[in-house]
Short mmCIF file of C-alpha atoms in Angstrom, two decimals:
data_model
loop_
_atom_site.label_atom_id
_atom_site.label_comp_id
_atom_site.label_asym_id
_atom_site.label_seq_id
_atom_site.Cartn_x
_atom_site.Cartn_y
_atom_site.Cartn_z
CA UNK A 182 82.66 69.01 45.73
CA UNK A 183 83.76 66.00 47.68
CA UNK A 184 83.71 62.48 45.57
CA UNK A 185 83.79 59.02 47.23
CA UNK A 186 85.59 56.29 44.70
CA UNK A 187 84.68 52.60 45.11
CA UNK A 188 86.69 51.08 42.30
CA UNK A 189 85.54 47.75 42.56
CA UNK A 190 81.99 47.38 41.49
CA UNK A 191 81.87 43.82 41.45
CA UNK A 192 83.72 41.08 43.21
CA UNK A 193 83.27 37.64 42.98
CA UNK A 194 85.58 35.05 46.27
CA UNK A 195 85.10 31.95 47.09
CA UNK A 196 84.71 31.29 51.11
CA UNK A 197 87.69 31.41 52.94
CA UNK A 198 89.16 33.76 50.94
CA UNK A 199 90.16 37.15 51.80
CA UNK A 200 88.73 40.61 50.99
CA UNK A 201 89.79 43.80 50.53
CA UNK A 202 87.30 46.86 49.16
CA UNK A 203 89.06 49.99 48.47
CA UNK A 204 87.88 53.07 48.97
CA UNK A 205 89.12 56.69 48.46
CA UNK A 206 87.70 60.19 48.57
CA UNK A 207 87.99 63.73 47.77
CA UNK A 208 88.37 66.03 50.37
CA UNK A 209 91.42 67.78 52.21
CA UNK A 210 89.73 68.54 55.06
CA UNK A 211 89.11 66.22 58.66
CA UNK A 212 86.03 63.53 57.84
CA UNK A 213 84.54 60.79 59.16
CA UNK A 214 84.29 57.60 57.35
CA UNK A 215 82.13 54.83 57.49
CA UNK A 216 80.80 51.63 55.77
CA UNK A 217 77.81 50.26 55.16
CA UNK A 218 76.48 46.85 53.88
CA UNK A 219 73.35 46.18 52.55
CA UNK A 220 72.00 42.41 52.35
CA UNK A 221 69.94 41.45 50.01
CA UNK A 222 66.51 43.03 50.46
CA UNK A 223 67.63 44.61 53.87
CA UNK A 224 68.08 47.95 54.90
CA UNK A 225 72.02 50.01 54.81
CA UNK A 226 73.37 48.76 58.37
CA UNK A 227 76.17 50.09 59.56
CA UNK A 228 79.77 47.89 59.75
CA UNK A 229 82.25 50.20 60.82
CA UNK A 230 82.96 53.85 61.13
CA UNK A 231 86.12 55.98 61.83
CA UNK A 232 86.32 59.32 63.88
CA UNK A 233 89.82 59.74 65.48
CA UNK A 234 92.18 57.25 67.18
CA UNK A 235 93.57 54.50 65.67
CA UNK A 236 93.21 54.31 61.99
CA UNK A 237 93.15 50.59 62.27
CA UNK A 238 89.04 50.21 63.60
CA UNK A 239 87.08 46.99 63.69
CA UNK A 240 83.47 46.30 62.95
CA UNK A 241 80.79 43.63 62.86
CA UNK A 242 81.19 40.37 61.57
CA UNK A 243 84.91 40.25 61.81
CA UNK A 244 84.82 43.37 58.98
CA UNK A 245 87.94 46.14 59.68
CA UNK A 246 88.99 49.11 57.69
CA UNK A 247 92.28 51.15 57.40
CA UNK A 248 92.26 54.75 57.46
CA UNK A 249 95.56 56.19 55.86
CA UNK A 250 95.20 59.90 55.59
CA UNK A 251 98.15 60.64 52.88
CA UNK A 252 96.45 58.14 50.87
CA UNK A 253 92.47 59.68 51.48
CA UNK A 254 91.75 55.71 51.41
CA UNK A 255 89.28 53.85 53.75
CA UNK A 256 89.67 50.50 52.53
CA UNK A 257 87.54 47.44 54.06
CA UNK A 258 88.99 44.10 55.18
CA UNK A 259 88.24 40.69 55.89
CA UNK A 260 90.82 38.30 56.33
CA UNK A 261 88.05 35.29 55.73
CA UNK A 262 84.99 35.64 53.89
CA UNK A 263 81.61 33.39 54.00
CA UNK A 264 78.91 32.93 51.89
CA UNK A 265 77.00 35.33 54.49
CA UNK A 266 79.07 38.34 53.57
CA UNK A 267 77.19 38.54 49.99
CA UNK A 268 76.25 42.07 49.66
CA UNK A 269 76.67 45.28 48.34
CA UNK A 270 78.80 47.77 50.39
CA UNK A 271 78.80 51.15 49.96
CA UNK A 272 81.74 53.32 51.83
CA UNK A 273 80.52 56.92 52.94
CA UNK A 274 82.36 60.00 54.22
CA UNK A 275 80.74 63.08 56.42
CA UNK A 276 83.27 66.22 56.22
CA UNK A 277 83.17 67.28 59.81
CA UNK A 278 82.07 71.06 58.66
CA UNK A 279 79.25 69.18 56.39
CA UNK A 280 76.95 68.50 59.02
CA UNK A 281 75.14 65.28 59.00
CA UNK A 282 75.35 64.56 55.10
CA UNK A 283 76.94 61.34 53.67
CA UNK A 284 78.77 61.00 50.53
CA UNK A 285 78.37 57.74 49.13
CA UNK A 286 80.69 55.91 46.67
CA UNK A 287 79.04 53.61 44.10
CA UNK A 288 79.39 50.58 46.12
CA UNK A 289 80.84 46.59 45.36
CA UNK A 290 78.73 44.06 45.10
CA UNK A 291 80.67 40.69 46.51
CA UNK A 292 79.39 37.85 45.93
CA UNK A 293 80.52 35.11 47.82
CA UNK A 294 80.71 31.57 46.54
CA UNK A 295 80.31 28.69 48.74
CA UNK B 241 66.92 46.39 68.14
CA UNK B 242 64.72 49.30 66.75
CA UNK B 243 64.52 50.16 63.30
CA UNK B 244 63.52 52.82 60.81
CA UNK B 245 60.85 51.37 59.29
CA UNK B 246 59.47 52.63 55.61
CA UNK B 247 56.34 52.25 53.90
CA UNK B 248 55.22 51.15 51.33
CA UNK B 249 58.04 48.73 50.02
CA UNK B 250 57.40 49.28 46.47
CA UNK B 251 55.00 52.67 44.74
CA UNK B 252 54.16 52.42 41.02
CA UNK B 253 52.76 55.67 40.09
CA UNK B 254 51.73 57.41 36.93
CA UNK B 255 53.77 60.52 35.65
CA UNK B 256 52.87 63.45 36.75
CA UNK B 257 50.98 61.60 40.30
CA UNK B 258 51.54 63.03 43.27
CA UNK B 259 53.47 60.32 45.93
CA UNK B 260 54.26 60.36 49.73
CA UNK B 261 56.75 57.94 51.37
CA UNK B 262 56.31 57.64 54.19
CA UNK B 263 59.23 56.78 56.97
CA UNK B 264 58.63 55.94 60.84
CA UNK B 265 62.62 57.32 62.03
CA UNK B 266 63.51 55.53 65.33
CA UNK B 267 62.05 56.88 68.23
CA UNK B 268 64.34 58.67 70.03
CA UNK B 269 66.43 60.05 67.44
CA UNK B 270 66.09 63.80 66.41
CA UNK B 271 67.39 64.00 62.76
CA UNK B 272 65.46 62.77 59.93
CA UNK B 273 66.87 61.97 56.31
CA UNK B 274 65.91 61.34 52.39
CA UNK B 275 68.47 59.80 50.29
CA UNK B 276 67.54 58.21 47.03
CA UNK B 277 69.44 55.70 44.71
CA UNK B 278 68.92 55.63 41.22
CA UNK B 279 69.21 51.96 39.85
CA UNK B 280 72.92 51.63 38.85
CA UNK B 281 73.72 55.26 40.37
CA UNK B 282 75.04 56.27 43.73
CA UNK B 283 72.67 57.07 46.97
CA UNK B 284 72.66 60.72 46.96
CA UNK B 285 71.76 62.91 49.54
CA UNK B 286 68.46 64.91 49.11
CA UNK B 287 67.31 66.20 52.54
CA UNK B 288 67.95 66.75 56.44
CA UNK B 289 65.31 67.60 58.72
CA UNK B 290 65.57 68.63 62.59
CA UNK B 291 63.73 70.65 64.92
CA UNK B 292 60.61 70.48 62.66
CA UNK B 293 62.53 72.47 59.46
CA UNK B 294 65.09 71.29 56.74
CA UNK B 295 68.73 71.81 58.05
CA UNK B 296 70.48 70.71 54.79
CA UNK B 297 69.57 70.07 51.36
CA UNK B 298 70.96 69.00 48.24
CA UNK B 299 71.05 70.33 44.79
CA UNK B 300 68.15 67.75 43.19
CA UNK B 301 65.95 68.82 46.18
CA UNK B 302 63.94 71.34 44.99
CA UNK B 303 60.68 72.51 44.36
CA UNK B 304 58.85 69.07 43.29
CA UNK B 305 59.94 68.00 46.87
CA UNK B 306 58.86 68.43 50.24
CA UNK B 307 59.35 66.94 53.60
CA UNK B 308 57.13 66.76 56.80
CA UNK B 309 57.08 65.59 60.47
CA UNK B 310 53.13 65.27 60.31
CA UNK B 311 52.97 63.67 63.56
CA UNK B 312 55.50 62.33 66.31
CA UNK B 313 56.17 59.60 65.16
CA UNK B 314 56.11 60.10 60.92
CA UNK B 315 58.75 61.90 58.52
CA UNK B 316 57.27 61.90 54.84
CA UNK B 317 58.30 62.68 51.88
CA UNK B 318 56.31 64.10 49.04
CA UNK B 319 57.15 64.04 45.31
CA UNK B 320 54.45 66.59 43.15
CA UNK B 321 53.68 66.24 39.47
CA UNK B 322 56.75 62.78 39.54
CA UNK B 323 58.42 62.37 36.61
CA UNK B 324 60.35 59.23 34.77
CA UNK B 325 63.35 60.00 36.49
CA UNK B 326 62.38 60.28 39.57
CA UNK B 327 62.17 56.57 39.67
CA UNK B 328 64.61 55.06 42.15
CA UNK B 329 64.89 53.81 45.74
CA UNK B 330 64.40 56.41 48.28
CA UNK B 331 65.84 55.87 51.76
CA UNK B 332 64.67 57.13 55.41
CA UNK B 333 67.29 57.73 58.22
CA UNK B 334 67.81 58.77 61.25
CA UNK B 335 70.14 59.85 63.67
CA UNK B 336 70.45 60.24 67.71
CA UNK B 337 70.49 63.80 69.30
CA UNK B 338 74.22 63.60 70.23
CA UNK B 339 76.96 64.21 67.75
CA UNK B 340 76.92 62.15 64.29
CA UNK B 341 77.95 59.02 64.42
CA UNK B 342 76.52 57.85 61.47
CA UNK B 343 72.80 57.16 60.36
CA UNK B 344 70.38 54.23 60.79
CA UNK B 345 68.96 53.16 57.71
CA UNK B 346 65.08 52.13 56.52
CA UNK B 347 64.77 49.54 54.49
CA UNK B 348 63.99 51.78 51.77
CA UNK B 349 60.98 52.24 49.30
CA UNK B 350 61.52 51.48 45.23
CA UNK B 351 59.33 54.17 43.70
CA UNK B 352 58.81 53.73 39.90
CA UNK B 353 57.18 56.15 37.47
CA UNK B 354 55.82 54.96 34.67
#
């Protein structure tokens, strides 16, 4: 069965510093990726999600992610974070012959330190 | 910017209690979603619903579980005879009638069994 990896489960920055979440899954076949955040007490919203194209793809909130298909890694970037970006995000893959199910790694918590 | 909306927030129930969460999906999207998170676990996938039947479902949905589109406007999930373990958060989504593109999340509602 396909596995989504989030390595990091915790990350503590201070603001201004950069980010990187890395994320890496199971599956040989084509997928679609995404990632999600989820503020405190809010619902999973949606920052970014790759299909085709460019593997380079930019979300909300000045958020981007890599797709590099030899490496089955989705990782997430920020070159800047603020104190607004503490949250747990959770990277998700949908195999394209999987329907509508996501596969959700564990997730990072960041904390953000002013 | 409309939302899935769930209800209640937080469900204490007694072991072996009956409990429906309850989910309002947004309202012109077709696909309807449980996933649940275990505290310190992964969101897992437990149902998809479309066209007024389940279209996928996951290994820990079975029997105990059940969804419905009662109305056309509420998705619902019921949990018979709970058990300890089936305390977690439990998560609505939705999704458009065109191809995935990834699901809109509720806010979610933290079911404990005690």
């Amino acid at each position: 069965a396909q596995s989504v990896s989030q390595h990091n489960h915790h990350v503590i920055l201070s603001e201004a510093a950069s980010l990187e979440l890395g994320c890496n899954y199971s599956y040989g076949g084509t997928v679609n990726l995404f990632w999600y955040v989820q503020y405190p007490g809010q619902h999973l919203q949606l920052l970014l999600k790759y299909f085709s194209g460019d593997p380079l793809v930019k979300g909300i909130k000045g958020f981007e992610a890599e797709f590099i298909k030899s490496k089955f890694s989705f990782n997430l970037r920020k070159p800047s974070v603020q104190w607004s970006d503490t949250a747990e995000y959770f990277c998700a893959v949908n195999p394209n012959n999987a329907g509508n199910m996501l596969t959700f790694g564990g997730g990072t918590r960041l904390m953000v330190k002013p | 910017e409309p939302e899935v909306t769930q209800t209640p927030s937080h469900q204490v129930t007694q072991m072996g209690q009956e409990v429906i969460l309850r989910c309002v999906p947004i309202s012109n999207h077709l696909y309807f979603y449980w996933y649940r998170q275990i505290l310190g676990q992964k969101v897992e996938f437990l149902v998809s619903f479309y066209n007024n039947e389940i279209s996928e479902k996951s290994e820990i949905f079975d029997d105990q579980f059940s969804v419905e589109r009662p109305d056309g406007s509420n998705f619902t999930l019921k949990i018979r005879s709970t058990k300890l373990e089936d305390s977690a958060m439990y998560f609505c989504a939705s999704t458009p009638p065109a191809a995935f593109r990834g699901a809109f999340f509720g806010q979610g509602t933290r079911l404990t069994v005690v």
